[in-house]
Structure formats: structure tokens, C-alpha cells
XYZ file of C-alpha atoms in Angstrom:
410
model
C 102.491 80.180 92.520
C 103.665 79.351 89.570
C 105.889 81.940 87.388
C 106.935 82.514 83.775
C 109.361 84.040 81.520
C 109.026 84.705 78.158
C 112.072 85.924 76.165
C 112.847 86.884 72.682
C 109.867 88.591 71.854
C 108.759 92.010 70.690
C 105.971 94.174 72.992
C 103.428 95.679 70.969
C 101.477 97.725 73.305
C 99.950 101.163 72.482
C 100.867 102.626 75.648
C 104.551 102.768 74.128
C 105.927 104.880 71.716
C 107.605 102.577 70.327
C 107.367 98.474 69.618
C 109.706 97.165 72.545
C 112.046 94.581 71.018
C 114.805 91.688 72.238
C 113.066 91.962 75.296
C 111.210 89.704 78.350
C 108.631 89.503 80.298
C 108.727 87.953 83.869
C 104.851 86.632 85.491
C 104.300 86.420 89.241
C 101.500 85.649 91.637
C 98.879 85.936 88.265
C 100.764 89.841 87.729
C 103.644 91.030 85.989
C 106.419 91.853 87.346
C 108.932 92.854 85.104
C 110.031 94.370 81.278
C 113.412 93.913 80.451
C 116.128 92.109 78.862
C 115.881 88.491 80.054
C 119.490 88.739 81.606
C 118.559 91.843 83.406
C 115.614 89.602 85.072
C 115.898 87.778 88.403
C 114.073 84.322 88.527
C 112.550 82.219 90.928
C 113.384 78.464 91.020
C 111.105 76.195 88.884
C 110.122 79.458 86.496
C 108.485 78.299 83.092
C 111.203 79.885 80.697
C 109.770 80.126 77.329
C 111.560 81.509 74.058
C 109.691 83.608 72.350
C 111.919 83.264 69.486
C 111.287 86.730 67.606
C 107.391 86.574 68.037
C 105.408 89.110 69.275
C 103.620 90.200 72.471
C 100.273 92.511 73.012
C 98.084 93.061 75.652
C 94.627 90.466 75.693
C 92.077 91.993 74.041
C 89.079 93.476 74.973
C 85.592 92.596 73.378
C 83.321 96.208 74.262
C 80.104 94.167 72.513
C 79.324 90.289 72.969
C 76.533 87.681 74.167
C 78.827 84.876 75.061
C 75.340 82.455 75.300
C 73.806 83.928 72.078
C 74.060 81.844 68.878
C 72.536 83.560 66.315
C 68.961 84.406 67.938
C 67.289 82.270 65.271
C 63.915 81.668 66.588
C 63.696 78.392 65.825
C 67.077 77.809 67.602
C 65.631 78.825 70.933
C 62.246 77.268 70.651
C 63.809 73.726 70.542
C 66.948 74.122 72.106
C 66.855 72.828 75.376
C 68.570 74.779 78.478
C 71.232 72.256 79.048
C 72.424 72.767 75.736
C 72.061 76.375 75.827
C 74.107 76.568 78.332
C 77.232 74.277 77.677
C 77.486 75.735 73.227
C 77.809 78.612 76.008
C 81.145 76.903 77.437
C 82.330 76.498 73.722
C 81.455 80.012 73.013
C 83.798 81.232 75.767
C 85.955 79.307 74.826
C 86.489 80.402 71.337
C 86.397 83.806 72.682
C 89.207 83.255 74.625
C 90.979 81.204 71.481
C 90.371 84.589 69.843
C 92.571 86.445 72.204
C 89.741 87.836 73.806
C 90.632 87.952 77.714
C 88.176 90.421 78.885
C 84.338 91.269 77.709
C 81.521 93.014 78.435
C 78.565 91.140 78.023
C 75.629 93.071 76.213
C 72.606 90.669 77.362
C 72.018 87.126 78.580
C 74.708 86.034 80.721
C 73.949 86.109 84.575
C 75.699 85.574 87.429
C 75.905 82.536 87.441
C 77.853 82.489 83.887
C 80.118 84.981 86.359
C 80.702 83.270 89.241
C 81.694 80.074 87.019
C 83.524 82.180 85.195
C 86.089 83.775 88.363
C 85.955 80.172 89.654
C 87.830 79.278 86.312
C 85.763 75.666 85.818
C 86.009 77.032 82.027
C 88.193 78.915 80.034
C 86.187 82.343 79.212
C 87.094 85.874 79.514
C 86.692 87.942 82.503
C 83.000 90.021 82.708
C 81.020 92.444 83.425
C 77.621 91.723 82.342
C 74.377 93.335 81.981
C 72.193 90.498 82.662
C 68.986 91.852 80.712
C 68.435 94.515 78.063
C 65.655 96.500 79.001
C 63.086 96.883 75.773
C 59.913 98.426 75.637
C 56.765 96.858 75.194
C 57.554 95.720 71.128
C 60.819 96.627 70.783
C 64.234 95.070 70.177
C 64.630 92.743 73.118
C 60.780 91.763 73.065
C 60.940 89.198 71.823
C 57.176 88.213 72.146
C 55.644 87.078 68.410
C 52.081 87.845 66.524
C 51.566 83.785 67.306
C 51.641 84.641 71.252
C 54.553 82.915 71.655
C 57.529 84.301 73.353
C 60.419 83.178 71.575
C 62.954 84.057 74.295
C 64.987 82.382 76.565
C 64.479 82.175 79.942
C 64.715 81.578 83.639
C 64.980 82.026 87.176
C 67.262 84.749 87.826
C 67.306 85.799 84.920
C 64.557 88.996 84.776
C 62.555 89.616 81.822
C 63.528 92.329 79.698
C 60.270 94.746 79.210
C 59.415 97.851 80.647
C 57.435 100.888 80.069
C 57.129 104.089 81.870
C 59.221 106.139 84.305
C 58.188 104.009 86.953
C 58.410 100.857 84.595
C 61.548 101.001 83.506
C 62.757 101.963 87.626
C 61.120 98.968 88.750
C 63.180 97.090 85.626
C 66.635 98.934 86.565
C 66.405 97.849 89.977
C 65.194 94.408 88.931
C 68.398 94.016 86.756
C 70.732 95.281 89.386
C 69.525 92.966 91.776
C 70.660 89.614 89.212
C 73.552 91.331 90.183
C 74.336 93.783 86.359
C 78.101 95.487 86.309
C 75.980 98.372 83.870
C 72.448 98.829 82.312
C 71.499 97.767 78.497
C 69.097 99.743 77.324
C 67.603 98.902 73.869
C 67.186 102.461 71.946
C 65.937 101.996 69.268
C 64.926 99.040 66.945
C 67.037 96.263 65.453
C 68.249 94.362 61.931
C 66.420 91.389 63.005
C 64.157 92.287 65.548
C 60.483 90.791 65.120
C 58.250 93.820 66.034
C 60.255 96.671 64.854
C 63.051 97.868 62.466
C 66.815 99.958 63.436
C 65.799 103.428 62.719
C 62.306 103.461 64.803
C 63.353 105.260 68.673
C 62.470 103.717 71.952
C 62.481 104.840 75.423
C 61.536 108.668 75.652
C 64.331 110.568 76.956
C 61.962 110.844 80.624
C 62.064 106.870 80.593
C 66.224 106.756 78.912
C 66.912 109.708 82.194
C 65.132 107.672 84.632
C 67.676 104.479 83.895
C 70.831 106.505 83.692
C 69.726 108.508 87.217
C 69.318 104.734 89.004
C 71.987 103.107 87.405
C 74.348 106.144 88.898
C 72.404 105.930 92.771
C 74.671 102.192 91.651
C 78.435 103.092 93.071
C 77.827 105.026 89.778
C 77.342 102.263 87.426
C 76.973 103.364 83.849
C 74.265 102.675 80.833
C 75.092 101.179 77.383
C 72.679 101.801 74.174
C 71.759 99.908 71.443
C 70.761 102.876 68.896
C 71.117 102.431 65.261
C 68.631 105.340 64.468
C 69.514 108.683 64.666
C 66.231 109.878 67.166
C 67.141 106.575 69.210
C 71.046 108.304 69.654
C 69.993 111.430 70.025
C 67.887 110.858 73.293
C 70.471 108.004 74.546
C 73.009 111.431 74.176
C 70.261 113.582 76.121
C 69.624 111.071 78.891
C 73.282 111.055 79.401
C 73.809 107.594 78.704
C 77.796 106.613 77.770
C 77.687 104.577 75.422
C 76.121 103.930 71.869
C 76.615 100.637 70.459
C 76.368 100.415 66.348
C 75.089 104.112 65.707
C 74.036 103.049 62.335
C 72.719 106.392 60.964
C 74.027 108.593 63.135
C 75.323 111.830 61.261
C 77.872 114.592 61.329
C 75.896 116.900 63.885
C 75.252 114.094 66.186
C 79.194 113.255 66.525
C 80.096 116.098 67.363
C 78.130 116.239 70.345
C 79.205 113.172 71.056
C 82.236 114.168 70.958
C 81.312 117.228 73.383
C 79.655 114.687 75.592
C 82.603 112.522 75.656
C 80.203 109.373 73.977
C 81.736 106.675 73.364
C 80.789 104.287 70.558
C 80.978 100.912 69.764
C 80.321 100.828 65.753
C 79.796 96.418 66.046
C 81.285 96.641 62.380
C 81.252 92.671 62.102
C 77.650 92.346 63.254
C 76.721 94.072 59.087
C 78.133 92.106 57.585
C 77.085 88.993 59.371
C 73.272 90.018 59.597
C 73.330 89.921 55.606
C 75.077 86.571 55.814
C 72.283 84.964 57.956
C 70.272 86.952 55.607
C 71.972 85.261 52.391
C 71.658 81.970 54.406
C 67.463 82.177 54.504
C 67.554 82.497 58.005
C 65.782 86.031 58.749
C 62.131 86.980 57.667
C 61.623 89.555 54.695
C 61.681 92.333 56.367
C 64.466 91.439 58.523
C 66.804 90.595 55.228
C 65.734 94.482 54.017
C 66.578 96.062 57.759
C 69.946 94.285 57.044
C 71.225 95.000 53.809
C 69.251 98.561 53.993
C 71.651 99.195 57.430
C 74.807 97.197 56.408
C 74.308 100.207 53.238
C 75.237 103.217 54.903
C 77.050 101.861 58.673
C 80.432 102.077 57.397
C 80.322 105.775 55.482
C 78.188 107.308 58.629
C 80.979 105.397 61.157
C 84.013 107.084 58.785
C 81.926 110.576 59.457
C 81.848 109.534 63.004
C 85.446 108.528 63.488
C 86.356 111.915 60.804
C 84.381 114.373 64.085
C 87.013 112.581 66.664
C 84.126 110.542 68.466
C 86.040 107.709 70.541
C 86.161 104.063 68.891
C 85.392 100.978 71.008
C 86.180 97.508 69.805
C 82.849 94.834 69.662
C 82.027 92.588 67.473
C 78.423 91.407 68.959
C 79.599 87.983 69.061
C 76.224 85.689 69.420
C 74.678 87.918 66.575
C 77.643 87.095 64.769
C 79.499 83.773 65.157
C 81.273 84.027 67.850
C 85.568 83.285 68.281
C 86.234 85.980 65.139
C 86.742 88.852 67.318
C 89.723 90.445 66.219
C 88.241 90.464 62.659
C 87.253 93.486 63.827
C 90.426 95.455 63.643
C 90.795 95.919 59.934
C 87.062 96.582 59.691
C 88.242 99.645 61.822
C 90.735 100.464 59.991
C 89.035 100.430 56.784
C 87.213 103.410 58.849
C 90.182 105.042 58.597
C 91.809 104.343 62.141
C 95.708 102.981 62.099
C 96.254 99.816 63.544
C 97.897 101.199 67.011
C 94.183 103.015 66.599
C 92.429 99.771 66.478
C 94.204 97.695 68.963
C 94.459 100.156 71.590
C 90.477 99.976 70.454
C 90.282 96.872 72.134
C 92.677 97.499 74.374
C 93.768 100.403 76.800
C 91.087 102.614 75.615
C 88.192 99.483 76.406
C 89.559 99.591 79.880
C 89.444 103.249 80.779
C 86.266 103.417 79.321
C 85.010 100.721 81.823
C 87.530 102.032 84.394
C 89.914 98.677 84.910
C 92.932 100.106 83.246
C 94.228 100.134 86.873
C 94.442 96.118 85.764
C 94.270 95.095 81.915
C 94.372 96.632 79.206
C 98.163 97.449 78.578
C 101.484 95.245 79.355
C 102.185 97.163 83.103
C 103.702 95.901 86.130
C 101.299 94.626 88.388
C 98.448 94.359 85.814
C 96.955 91.097 85.824
C 99.197 88.639 82.859
C 96.938 89.114 80.666
C 98.209 88.442 77.304
C 98.588 87.241 73.775
C 101.088 86.080 71.548
C 101.228 86.172 67.457
C 103.984 85.825 64.553
C 103.445 88.323 62.403
C 103.434 92.235 63.558
C 100.062 93.765 63.561
C 100.990 96.791 63.235
C 102.268 95.810 59.520
C 99.217 93.711 59.256
C 96.194 93.823 61.430
C 94.261 91.063 59.561
C 96.835 88.638 61.092
C 95.436 89.354 64.676
C 91.438 88.276 62.488
C 92.462 84.137 62.269
C 92.251 82.452 65.610
C 94.851 79.688 64.599
C 97.079 82.476 64.581
C 97.054 83.196 68.304
C 99.355 81.635 69.473
C 99.290 81.858 73.362
C 97.156 83.340 75.294
C 97.737 83.829 78.538
C 94.808 85.342 81.110
C 96.343 86.133 85.286
C 99.410 84.383 84.802
C 97.678 81.202 83.724
C 98.615 79.362 79.691
C 94.988 78.720 78.795
C 96.062 78.150 75.038
C 99.605 77.289 73.649
C 100.527 76.570 70.084
C 103.835 77.909 70.542
């Protein structure tokens, strides 16, 4: 197995009290086996030695909300896009994600077990992933893509369950079907969406009984977690009452509900990136009139409410909703999280060690510690001084995943 020594670097890791300057990392058998002064590390013959030249190393990032298979959810594209092209485009999406410095993702809909298997076999550059396969939606809900014309614009194929389910028995059956398709967690649409054809962001979807049934069914699968797409306040409250562990977006959250999230230990993935992305789609004429109104209204209130949630102590995780917004700009989310009050260190933690803890994989990834997977990135500038430096994929000079160099611009 190849080994790598990277010397003359500064390590930026939220689990450390301060940056580790003028140090070295030794990687062997896919793991981090030593972090020390280069002169203090014994290396094997044939080790690749990289002089970091005073650059900075961070853990590989974890994006907690992506759709690797999607490219804007533009219904006209989905109607005309051949299935083979749909998959080949996704290969590019995955490479763009890795090149942006993201080595692990939580895919919140449409990546199936075949995609995950191909990534694990390293057939092409791709982040490691947890998958939800297909979100659960009520009839007429956020992931019901049937139009009033009668056409259904959702791409579907064998092995990818349909999203629609209603009633307690219906959601239990659908949850089991999604787990049969090898989902790692369940994603449920607890409210409408900004670009939905049939609803609006503030509409609550699924009642508390239905949501509780989904949570109970997931717990029976080795304690699997449930994540709720929830913009509107009613849907956020329903999800919290039902015991759902993750709220995505949280656009209309208020202070009282934010405090309840802190009490329950509920995570919030703000997906700040997608709010501006929806406005861009509106400006490009890609949305219908109703969705244009929704996009501007959600963007108007989102930032202020994320500030309220952060100040209340809600634990924030980095997630972009890439797939609705463009792929490959993932770490731009960090600057947007700083804009709601988080420090650079907090934002980096939200996309590394805190995300890993939330996924219960912090024994494997999320920080640069001995014995963990060698997932890391190298950059020119100290992100604690300029968090925006990470937003440009060209500034991500090197990406190492499981000890393999998968991007190298050094």
C-alpha cells in the first residue's frame, strides 16, 4: 500500500485548540498514522514525500445536504434527458463535489444504491456517501412531480422507489420500501418547497401521526435517522414533535421553536446557498410565476431567521442543497454561515467534526487524528483569516480521500 508524507504544513482542525504549525502528516494504509515534526517521523521506503511549502491542511468536508443526481430540477430537462446522460452528468457532479473539497456527503434524494456502490468501488471520483434514495412526499407534496397536465416529470427507473405515500399505513409501507432499496436514512418532505409544482414552502405536509410512524419505523432499522425538509413553521414544529433529528432549510423558524430544537437536540442544516440559487433561477426565467414569488419570499426571510436560530443555540451543520444550486461550489456555504454569526472555526466544524458526529461516523472521519481515514484538503491561505478562500474550487490545491490523492494542483 502506498504511503504519503506531507511536510511543512499548518494543520487547521476545529478539534485542536490552535493551528499546528510547521508539522507533517504521515499517511499509510488509507489512515493517518502520525502527526509530528517531519524529522520525528520514520517513513517506509518508497513513501511519496510532498513539501507543503507552508500551506494549510484541513479535514475533508462533509456536505450534509446534496442531490448528486440532480441539476436544477428543471422539469423540461428531466422530460428530455436520456437516462444514460442523466447518470453520466451525475459522474461529473460527483467529481466537481470532490474537487471542491468535499470527501463525504449525505445525499438527500435520488442517489440509489448503485451510485453508492460505484463510489465505494472508486470507479470514478466521488465523495463517500450516506443515501436516502428517495424522499417521502404526500400526494401533491414537494416531491410529487406530477403536473396538472397529467405528466410526471420525476425521473424513475427500476430500484428507485416512487416518493408518494399517504396515511400511517402508507408511510410505513413506503419507509420499508425505501429501506429495501438500501437507504441509510429517511428523508421526508414535511412542508412544501420553493420550486414545487403543486405547493408552497409554508404548507405543512404529513401530520404528526404519519411523521411519528416514519420515525418509529426508522428506529427499527438499527436506529436509522430521519431528516425533514421543512421551510414553514408548522412543518418544522410537526417534525420536532415527531422526534425527527434533522431539519433541512428551516426557513420560517422562530425563536420559540429554535429553543425547542435546542432542548430536543435537533440539528438544523440552513442550506444558505440554495436560497440565493433559487433567486438566480428565477432571474434566469427557469421558474414558473408561483415559484418565482416563493423564491424571493423565502430568500427575504431566511437569513434573519437563521440568525435567530443560531443565537438561540441551535446546532448548525453545513449543507448546500447542491443539485438545486450548482455542484462544485460547496464550501461557499461556509462564508454564508459566517454571515449569520458563526465564527470561521465554527463553520469549519459544522462541515467536519460536527457533521461527522451527527452522522455517527466521527470515529472514521471529520478530523485529522491518528487512526482516522486520511481524508483532507490543502489550501494556500489560512481559512481562519479568510473563510471565503475555500469557496473557489481552484483554491483547493489537493484533495486526499482514503489516502489517495484524487486532486492535485500543487
